[in-house]
Tab-separated table of N, CA and C in Angstrom:
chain	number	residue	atom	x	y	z
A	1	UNK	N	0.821	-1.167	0.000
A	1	UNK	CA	0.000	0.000	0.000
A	1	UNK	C	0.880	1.251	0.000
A	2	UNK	N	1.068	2.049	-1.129
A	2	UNK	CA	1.344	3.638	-0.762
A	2	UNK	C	0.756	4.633	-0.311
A	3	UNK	N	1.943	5.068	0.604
A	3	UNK	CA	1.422	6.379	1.284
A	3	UNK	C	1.424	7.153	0.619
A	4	UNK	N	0.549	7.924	1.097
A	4	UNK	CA	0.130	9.372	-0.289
A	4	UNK	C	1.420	10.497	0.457
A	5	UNK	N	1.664	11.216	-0.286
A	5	UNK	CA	2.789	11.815	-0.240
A	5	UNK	C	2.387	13.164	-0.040
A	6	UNK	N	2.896	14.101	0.548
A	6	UNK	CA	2.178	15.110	1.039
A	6	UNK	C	2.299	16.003	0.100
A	7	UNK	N	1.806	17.247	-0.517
A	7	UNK	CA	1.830	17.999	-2.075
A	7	UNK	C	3.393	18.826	-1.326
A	8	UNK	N	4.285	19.519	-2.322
A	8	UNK	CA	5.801	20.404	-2.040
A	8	UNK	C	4.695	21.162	-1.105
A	9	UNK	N	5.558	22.194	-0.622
A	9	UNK	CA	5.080	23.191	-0.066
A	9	UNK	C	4.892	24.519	-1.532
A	10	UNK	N	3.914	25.122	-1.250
A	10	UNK	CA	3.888	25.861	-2.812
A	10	UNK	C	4.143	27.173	-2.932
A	11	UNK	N	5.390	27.430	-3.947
A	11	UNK	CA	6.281	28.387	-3.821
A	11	UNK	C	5.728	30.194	-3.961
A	12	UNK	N	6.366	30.660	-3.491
A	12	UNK	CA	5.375	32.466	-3.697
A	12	UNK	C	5.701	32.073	-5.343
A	13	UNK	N	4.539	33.117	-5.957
A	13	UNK	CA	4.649	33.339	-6.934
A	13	UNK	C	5.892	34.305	-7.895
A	14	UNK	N	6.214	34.984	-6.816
A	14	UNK	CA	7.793	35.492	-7.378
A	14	UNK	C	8.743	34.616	-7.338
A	15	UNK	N	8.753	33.513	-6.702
A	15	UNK	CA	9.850	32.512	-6.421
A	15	UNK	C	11.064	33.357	-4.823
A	16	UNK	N	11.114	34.403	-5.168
A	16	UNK	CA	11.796	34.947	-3.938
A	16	UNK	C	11.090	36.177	-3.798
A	17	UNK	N	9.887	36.176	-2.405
A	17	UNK	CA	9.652	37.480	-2.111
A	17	UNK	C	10.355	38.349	-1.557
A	18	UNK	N	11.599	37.805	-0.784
A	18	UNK	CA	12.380	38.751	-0.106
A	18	UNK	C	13.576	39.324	-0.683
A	19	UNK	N	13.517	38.889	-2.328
A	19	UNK	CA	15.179	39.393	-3.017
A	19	UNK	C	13.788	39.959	-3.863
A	20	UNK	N	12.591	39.799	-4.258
A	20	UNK	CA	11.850	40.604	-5.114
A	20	UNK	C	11.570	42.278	-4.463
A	21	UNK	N	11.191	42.197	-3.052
A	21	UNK	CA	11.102	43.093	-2.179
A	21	UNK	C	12.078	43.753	-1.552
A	22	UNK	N	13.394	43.202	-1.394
A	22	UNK	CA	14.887	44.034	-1.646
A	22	UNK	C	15.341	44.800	-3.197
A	23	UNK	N	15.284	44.225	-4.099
A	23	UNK	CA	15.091	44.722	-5.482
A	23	UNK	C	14.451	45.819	-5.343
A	24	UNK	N	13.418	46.047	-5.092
A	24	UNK	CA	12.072	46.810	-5.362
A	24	UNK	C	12.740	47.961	-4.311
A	25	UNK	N	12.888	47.917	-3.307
A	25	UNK	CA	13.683	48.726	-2.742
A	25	UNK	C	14.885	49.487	-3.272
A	26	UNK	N	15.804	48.800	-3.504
A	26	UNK	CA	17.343	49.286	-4.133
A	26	UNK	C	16.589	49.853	-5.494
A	27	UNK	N	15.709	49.394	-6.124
A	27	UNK	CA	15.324	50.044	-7.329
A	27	UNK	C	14.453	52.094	-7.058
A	28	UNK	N	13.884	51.851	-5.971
A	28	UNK	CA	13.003	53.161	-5.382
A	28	UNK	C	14.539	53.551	-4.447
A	29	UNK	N	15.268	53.608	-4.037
A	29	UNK	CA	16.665	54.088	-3.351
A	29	UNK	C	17.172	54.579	-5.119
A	30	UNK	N	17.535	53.773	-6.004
A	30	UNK	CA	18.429	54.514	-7.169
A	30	UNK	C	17.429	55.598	-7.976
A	31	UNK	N	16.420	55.616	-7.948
A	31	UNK	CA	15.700	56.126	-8.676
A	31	UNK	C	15.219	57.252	-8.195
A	32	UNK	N	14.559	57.004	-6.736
A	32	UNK	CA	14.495	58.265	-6.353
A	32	UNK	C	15.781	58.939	-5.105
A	33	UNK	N	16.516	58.524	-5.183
A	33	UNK	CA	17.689	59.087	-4.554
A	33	UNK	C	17.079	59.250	-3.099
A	34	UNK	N	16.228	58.415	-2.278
A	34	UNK	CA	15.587	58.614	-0.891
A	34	UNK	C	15.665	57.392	-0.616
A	35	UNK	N	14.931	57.319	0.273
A	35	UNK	CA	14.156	56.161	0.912
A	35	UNK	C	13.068	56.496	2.087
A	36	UNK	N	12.296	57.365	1.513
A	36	UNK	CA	11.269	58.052	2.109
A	36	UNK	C	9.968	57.204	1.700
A	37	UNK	N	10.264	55.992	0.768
A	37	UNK	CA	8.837	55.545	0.440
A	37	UNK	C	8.474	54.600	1.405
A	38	UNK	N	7.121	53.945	1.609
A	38	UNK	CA	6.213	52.927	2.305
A	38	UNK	C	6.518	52.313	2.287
A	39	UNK	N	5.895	51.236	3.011
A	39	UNK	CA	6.306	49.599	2.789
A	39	UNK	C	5.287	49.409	1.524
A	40	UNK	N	4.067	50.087	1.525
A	40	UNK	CA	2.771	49.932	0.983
A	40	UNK	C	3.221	49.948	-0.574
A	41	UNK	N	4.032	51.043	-1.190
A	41	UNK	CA	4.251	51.245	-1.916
A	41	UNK	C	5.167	50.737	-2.205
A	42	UNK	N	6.590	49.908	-2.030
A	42	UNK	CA	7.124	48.977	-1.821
A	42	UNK	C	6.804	48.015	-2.672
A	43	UNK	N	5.787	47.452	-1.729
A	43	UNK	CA	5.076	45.965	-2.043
A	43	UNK	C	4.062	46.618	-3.731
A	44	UNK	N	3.566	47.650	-3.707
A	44	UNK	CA	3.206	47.817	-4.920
A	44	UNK	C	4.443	47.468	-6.046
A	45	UNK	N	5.155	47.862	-6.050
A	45	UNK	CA	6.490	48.043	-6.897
A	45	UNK	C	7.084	46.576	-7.048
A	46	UNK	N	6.738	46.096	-6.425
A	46	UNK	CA	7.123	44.568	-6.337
A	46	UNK	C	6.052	43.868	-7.205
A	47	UNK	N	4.807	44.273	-6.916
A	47	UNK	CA	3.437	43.330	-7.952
A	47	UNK	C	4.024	42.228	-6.895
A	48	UNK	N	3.582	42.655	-5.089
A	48	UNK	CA	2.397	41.870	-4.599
A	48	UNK	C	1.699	42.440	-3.603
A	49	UNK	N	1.059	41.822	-2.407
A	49	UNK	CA	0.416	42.691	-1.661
A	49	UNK	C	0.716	43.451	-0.647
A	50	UNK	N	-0.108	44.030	-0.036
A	50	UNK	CA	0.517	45.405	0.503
A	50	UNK	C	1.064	44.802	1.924
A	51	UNK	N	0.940	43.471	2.584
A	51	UNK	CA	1.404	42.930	3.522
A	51	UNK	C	2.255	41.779	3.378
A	52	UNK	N	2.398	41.685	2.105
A	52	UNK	CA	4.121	40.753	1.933
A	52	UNK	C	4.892	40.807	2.386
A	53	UNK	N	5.353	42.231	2.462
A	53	UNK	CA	7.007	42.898	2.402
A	53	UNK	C	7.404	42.389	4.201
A	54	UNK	N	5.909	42.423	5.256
A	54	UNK	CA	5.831	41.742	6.341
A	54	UNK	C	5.918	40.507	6.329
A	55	UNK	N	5.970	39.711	5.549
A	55	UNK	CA	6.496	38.078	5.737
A	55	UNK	C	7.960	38.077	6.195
A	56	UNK	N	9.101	38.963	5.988
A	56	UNK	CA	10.272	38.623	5.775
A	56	UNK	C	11.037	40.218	6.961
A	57	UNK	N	10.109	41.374	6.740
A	57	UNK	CA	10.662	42.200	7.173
A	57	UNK	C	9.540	43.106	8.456
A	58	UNK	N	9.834	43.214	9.581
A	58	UNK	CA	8.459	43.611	10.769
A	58	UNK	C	8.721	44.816	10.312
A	59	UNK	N	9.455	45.717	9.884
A	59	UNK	CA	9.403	47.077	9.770
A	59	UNK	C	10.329	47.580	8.690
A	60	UNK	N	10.008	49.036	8.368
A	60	UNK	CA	10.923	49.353	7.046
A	60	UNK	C	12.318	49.240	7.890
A	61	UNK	N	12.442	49.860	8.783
A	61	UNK	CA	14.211	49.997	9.352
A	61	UNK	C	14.719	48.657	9.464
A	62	UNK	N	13.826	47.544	9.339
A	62	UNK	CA	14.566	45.982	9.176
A	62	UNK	C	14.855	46.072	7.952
A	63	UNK	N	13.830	46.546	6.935
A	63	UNK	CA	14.896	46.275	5.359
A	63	UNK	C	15.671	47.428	5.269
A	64	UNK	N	15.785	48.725	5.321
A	64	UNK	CA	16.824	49.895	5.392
A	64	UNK	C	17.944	48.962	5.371
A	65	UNK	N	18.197	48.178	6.569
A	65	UNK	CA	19.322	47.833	7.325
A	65	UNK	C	19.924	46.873	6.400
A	66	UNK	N	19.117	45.947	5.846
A	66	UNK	CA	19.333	44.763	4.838
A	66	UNK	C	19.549	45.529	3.415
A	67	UNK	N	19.197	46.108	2.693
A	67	UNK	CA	19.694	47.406	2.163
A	67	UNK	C	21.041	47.904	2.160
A	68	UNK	N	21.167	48.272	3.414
A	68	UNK	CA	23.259	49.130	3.517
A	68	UNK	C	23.876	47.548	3.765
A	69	UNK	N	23.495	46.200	4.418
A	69	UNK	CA	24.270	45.617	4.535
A	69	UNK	C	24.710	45.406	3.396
A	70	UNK	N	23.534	45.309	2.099
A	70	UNK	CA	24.210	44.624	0.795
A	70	UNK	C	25.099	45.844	-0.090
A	71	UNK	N	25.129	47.149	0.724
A	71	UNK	CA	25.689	48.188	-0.035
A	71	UNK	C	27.360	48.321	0.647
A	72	UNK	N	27.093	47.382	1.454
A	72	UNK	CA	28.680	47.341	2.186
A	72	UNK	C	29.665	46.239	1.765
A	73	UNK	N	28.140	45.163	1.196
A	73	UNK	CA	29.115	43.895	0.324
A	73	UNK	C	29.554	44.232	-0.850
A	74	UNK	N	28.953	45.388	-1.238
A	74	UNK	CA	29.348	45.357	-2.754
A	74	UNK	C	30.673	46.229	-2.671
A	75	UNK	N	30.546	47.010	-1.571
A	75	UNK	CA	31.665	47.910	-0.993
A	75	UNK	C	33.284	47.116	-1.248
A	76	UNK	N	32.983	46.448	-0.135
A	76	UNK	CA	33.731	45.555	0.373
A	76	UNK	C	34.481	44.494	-1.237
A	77	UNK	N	33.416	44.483	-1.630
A	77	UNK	CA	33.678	43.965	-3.120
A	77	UNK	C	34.754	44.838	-3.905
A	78	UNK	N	34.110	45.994	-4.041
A	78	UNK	CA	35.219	47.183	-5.026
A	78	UNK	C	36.456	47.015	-4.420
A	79	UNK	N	36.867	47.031	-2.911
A	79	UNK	CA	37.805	47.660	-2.719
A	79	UNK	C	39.106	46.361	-2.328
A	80	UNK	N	38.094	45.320	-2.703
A	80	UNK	CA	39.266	43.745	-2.441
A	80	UNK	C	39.821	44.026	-4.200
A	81	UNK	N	38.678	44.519	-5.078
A	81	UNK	CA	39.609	44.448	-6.680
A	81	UNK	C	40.220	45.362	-6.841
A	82	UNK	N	40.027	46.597	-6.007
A	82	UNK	CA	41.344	47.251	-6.082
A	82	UNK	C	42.646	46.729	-5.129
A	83	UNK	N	42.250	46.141	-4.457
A	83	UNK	CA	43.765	45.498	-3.366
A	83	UNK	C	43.943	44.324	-4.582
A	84	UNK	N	43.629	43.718	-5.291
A	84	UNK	CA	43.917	42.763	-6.309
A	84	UNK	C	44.917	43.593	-7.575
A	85	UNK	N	44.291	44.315	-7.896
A	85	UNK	CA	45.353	45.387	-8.960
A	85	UNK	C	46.502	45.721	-8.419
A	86	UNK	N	46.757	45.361	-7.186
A	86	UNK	CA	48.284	46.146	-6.980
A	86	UNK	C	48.800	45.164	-6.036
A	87	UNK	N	48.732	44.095	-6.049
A	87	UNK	CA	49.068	42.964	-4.961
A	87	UNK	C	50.642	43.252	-4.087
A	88	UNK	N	51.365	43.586	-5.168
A	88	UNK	CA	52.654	43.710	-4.524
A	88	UNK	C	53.314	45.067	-3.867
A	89	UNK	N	52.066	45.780	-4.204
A	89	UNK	CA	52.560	47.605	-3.548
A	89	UNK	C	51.298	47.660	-2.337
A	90	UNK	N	51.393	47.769	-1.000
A	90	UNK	CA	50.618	48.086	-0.281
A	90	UNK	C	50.115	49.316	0.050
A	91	UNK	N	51.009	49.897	-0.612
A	91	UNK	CA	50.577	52.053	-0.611
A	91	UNK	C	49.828	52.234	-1.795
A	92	UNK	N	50.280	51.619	-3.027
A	92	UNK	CA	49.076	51.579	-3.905
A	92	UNK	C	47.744	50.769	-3.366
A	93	UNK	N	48.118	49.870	-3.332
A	93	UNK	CA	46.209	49.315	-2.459
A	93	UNK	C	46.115	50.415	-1.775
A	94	UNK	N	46.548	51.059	-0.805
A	94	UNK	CA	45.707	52.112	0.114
A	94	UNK	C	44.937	53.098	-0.898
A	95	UNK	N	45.389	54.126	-2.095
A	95	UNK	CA	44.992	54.682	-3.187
A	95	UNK	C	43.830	54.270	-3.817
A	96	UNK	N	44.167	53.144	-4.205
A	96	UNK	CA	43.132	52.022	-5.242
A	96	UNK	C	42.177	51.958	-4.216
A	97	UNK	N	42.071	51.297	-3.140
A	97	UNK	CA	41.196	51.090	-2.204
A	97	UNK	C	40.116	52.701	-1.782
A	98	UNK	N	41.091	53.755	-1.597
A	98	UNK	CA	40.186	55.142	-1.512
A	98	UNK	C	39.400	55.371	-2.879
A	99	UNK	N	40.220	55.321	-3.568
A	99	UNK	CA	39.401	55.387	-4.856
A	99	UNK	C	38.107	54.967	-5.241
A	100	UNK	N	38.154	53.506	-5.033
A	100	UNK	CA	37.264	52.684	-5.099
A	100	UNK	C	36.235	52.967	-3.959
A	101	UNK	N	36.342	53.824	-2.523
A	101	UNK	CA	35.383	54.008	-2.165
A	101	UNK	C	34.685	55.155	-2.754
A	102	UNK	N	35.473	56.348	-2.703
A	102	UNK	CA	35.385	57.727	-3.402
A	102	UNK	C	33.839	57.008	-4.463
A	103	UNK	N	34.361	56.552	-5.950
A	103	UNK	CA	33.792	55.788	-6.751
A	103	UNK	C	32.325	55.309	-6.383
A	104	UNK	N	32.418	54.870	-4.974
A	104	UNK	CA	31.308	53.880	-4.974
A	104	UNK	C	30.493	54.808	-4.271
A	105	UNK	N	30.628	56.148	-3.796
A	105	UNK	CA	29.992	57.015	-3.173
A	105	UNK	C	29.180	58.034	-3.830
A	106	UNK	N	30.153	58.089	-5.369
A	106	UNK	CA	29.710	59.034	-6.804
A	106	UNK	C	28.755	57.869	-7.211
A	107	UNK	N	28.951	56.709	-7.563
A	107	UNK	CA	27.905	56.239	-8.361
A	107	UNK	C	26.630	55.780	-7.256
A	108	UNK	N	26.839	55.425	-6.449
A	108	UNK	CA	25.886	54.970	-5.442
A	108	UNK	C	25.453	56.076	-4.102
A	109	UNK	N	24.888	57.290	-4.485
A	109	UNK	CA	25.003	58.548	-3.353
A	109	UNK	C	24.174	57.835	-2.771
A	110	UNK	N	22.731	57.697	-3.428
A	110	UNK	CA	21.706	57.499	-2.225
A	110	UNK	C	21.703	55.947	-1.033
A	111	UNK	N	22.633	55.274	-1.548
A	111	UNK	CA	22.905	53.891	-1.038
A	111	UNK	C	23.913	53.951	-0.178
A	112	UNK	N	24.950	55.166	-0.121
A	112	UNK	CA	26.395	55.455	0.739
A	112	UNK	C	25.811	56.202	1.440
A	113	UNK	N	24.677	56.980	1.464
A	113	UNK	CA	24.196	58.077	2.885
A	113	UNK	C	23.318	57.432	3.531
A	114	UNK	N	22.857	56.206	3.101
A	114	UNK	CA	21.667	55.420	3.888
A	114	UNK	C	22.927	54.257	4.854
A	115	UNK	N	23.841	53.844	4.678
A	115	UNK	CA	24.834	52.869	4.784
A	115	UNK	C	25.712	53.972	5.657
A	116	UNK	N	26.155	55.648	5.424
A	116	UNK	CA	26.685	55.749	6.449
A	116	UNK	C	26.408	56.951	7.228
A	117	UNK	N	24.858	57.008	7.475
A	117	UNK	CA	24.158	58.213	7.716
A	117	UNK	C	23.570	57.712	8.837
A	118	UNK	N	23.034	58.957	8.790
A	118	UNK	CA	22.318	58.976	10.922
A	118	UNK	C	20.684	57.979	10.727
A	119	UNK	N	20.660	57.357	9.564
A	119	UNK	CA	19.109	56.350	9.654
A	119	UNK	C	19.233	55.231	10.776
A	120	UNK	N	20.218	54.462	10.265
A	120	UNK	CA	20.663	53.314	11.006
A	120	UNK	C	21.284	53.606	11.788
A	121	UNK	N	21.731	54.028	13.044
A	121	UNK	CA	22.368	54.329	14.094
A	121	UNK	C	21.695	53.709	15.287
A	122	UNK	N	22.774	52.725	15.937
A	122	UNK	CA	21.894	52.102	17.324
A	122	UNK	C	21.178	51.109	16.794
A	123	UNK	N	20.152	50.820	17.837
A	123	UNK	CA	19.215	49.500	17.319
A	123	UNK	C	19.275	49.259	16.004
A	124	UNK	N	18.506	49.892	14.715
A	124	UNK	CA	18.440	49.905	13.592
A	124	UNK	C	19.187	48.873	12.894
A	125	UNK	N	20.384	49.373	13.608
A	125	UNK	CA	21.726	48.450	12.947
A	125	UNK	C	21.433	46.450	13.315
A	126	UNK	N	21.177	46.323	12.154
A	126	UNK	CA	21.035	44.703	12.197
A	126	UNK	C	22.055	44.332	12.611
A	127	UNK	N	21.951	42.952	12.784
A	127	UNK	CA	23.522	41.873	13.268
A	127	UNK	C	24.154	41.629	11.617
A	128	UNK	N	23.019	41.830	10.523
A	128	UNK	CA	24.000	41.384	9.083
A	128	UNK	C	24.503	42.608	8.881
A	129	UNK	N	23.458	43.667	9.062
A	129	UNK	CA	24.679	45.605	9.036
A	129	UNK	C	26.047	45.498	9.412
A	130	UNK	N	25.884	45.011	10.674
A	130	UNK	CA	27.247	45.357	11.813
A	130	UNK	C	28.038	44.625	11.011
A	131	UNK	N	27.653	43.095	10.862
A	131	UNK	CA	28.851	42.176	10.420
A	131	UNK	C	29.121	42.665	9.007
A	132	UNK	N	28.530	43.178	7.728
A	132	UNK	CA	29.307	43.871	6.680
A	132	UNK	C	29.460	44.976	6.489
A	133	UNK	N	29.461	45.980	7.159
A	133	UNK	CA	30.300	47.069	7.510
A	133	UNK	C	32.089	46.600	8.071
A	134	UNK	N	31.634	45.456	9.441
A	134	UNK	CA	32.891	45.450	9.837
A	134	UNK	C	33.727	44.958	9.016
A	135	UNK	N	33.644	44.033	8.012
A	135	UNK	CA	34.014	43.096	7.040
A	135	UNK	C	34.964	44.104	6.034
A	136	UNK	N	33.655	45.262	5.886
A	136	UNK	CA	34.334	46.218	4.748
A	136	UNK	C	35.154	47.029	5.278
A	137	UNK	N	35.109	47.192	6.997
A	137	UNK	CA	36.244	48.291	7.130
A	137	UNK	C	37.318	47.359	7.574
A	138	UNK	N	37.490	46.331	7.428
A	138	UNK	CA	38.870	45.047	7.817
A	138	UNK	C	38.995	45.439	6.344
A	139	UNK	N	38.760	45.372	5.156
A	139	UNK	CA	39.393	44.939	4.271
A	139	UNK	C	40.510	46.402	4.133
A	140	UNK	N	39.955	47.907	4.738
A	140	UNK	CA	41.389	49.107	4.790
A	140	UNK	C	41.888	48.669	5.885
A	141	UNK	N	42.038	48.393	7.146
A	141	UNK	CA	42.411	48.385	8.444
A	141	UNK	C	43.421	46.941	7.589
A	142	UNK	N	43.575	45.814	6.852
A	142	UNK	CA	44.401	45.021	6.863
A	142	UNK	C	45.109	45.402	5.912
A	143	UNK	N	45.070	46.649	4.868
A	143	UNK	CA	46.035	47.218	3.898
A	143	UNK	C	46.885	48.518	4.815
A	144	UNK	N	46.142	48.917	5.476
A	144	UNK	CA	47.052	49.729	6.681
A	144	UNK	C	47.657	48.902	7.227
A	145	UNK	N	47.791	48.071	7.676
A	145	UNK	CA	48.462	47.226	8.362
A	145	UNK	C	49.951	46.541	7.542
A	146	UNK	N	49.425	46.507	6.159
A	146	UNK	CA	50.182	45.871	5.146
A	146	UNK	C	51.417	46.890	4.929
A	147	UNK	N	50.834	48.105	5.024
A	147	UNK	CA	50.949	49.183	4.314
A	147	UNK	C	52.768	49.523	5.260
């Protein structure tokens, strides 16, 4: 006799509401150079409902925070390929490395004042904030060190 098998569990219709609803965010942050919008409006921008964006996040300052963390990975990103361009000069990595923040501050304003502005300060600051911020400021603190 077979057991009936229980149906998958059945997937959101975006397949990821919480990288559809981060998207949708970073997309209203580049566009309108704020982050003054709703959750309401948010979840509009996403095409789903206006209490999704609450499956994954209790408040906007929980995604803000998820937001600068991923603006610190990408950070953190620029400034390891500039320590890669100059492997054997550690005063050039220090350069390359400013640069590359300089850079990431011109192309990304509204994402570098949310990441190092008075929003997130204190509570706000998630445990994934704290940990890629600190990540990104080890990657100058170990070329000073090099240096």
């Amino acid at each position: 006799m077979d057991k009936k098998q229980a149906p998958a569990p059945r997937r959101y219709h975006h397949g990821d509401l919480r990288r559809a609803i981060i998207d949708a965010a970073l997309q209203i942050l580049t566009e309108e150079q704020n982050w003054d919008f709703t959750l309401r409006e948010l979840a509009r921008r996403a095409g789903v409902s206006h209490a999704a964006p609450y499956k994954h996040f209790a408040h906007k300052q929980e995604l803000l925070s998820e937001v600068a963390a991923l603006g610190f990975v990408a950070l953190r990103q620029q400034m390891l390929k500039a320590v890669e361009r100059h492997r054997d000069d550690p005063r050039a990595q220090l350069g390359a490395m400013g640069e590359a923040y300089v850079v990431f501050a011109v192309e990304h304003p509204a994402h570098f004042r949310l990441m190092f502005g008075p929003t997130l300060i204190g509570p706000q600051r998630s445990p994934a904030l704290k940990e890629a911020a600190a990540a990104s400021q080890q990657v100058m603190v170990d070329a000073v060190q090099r240096s």
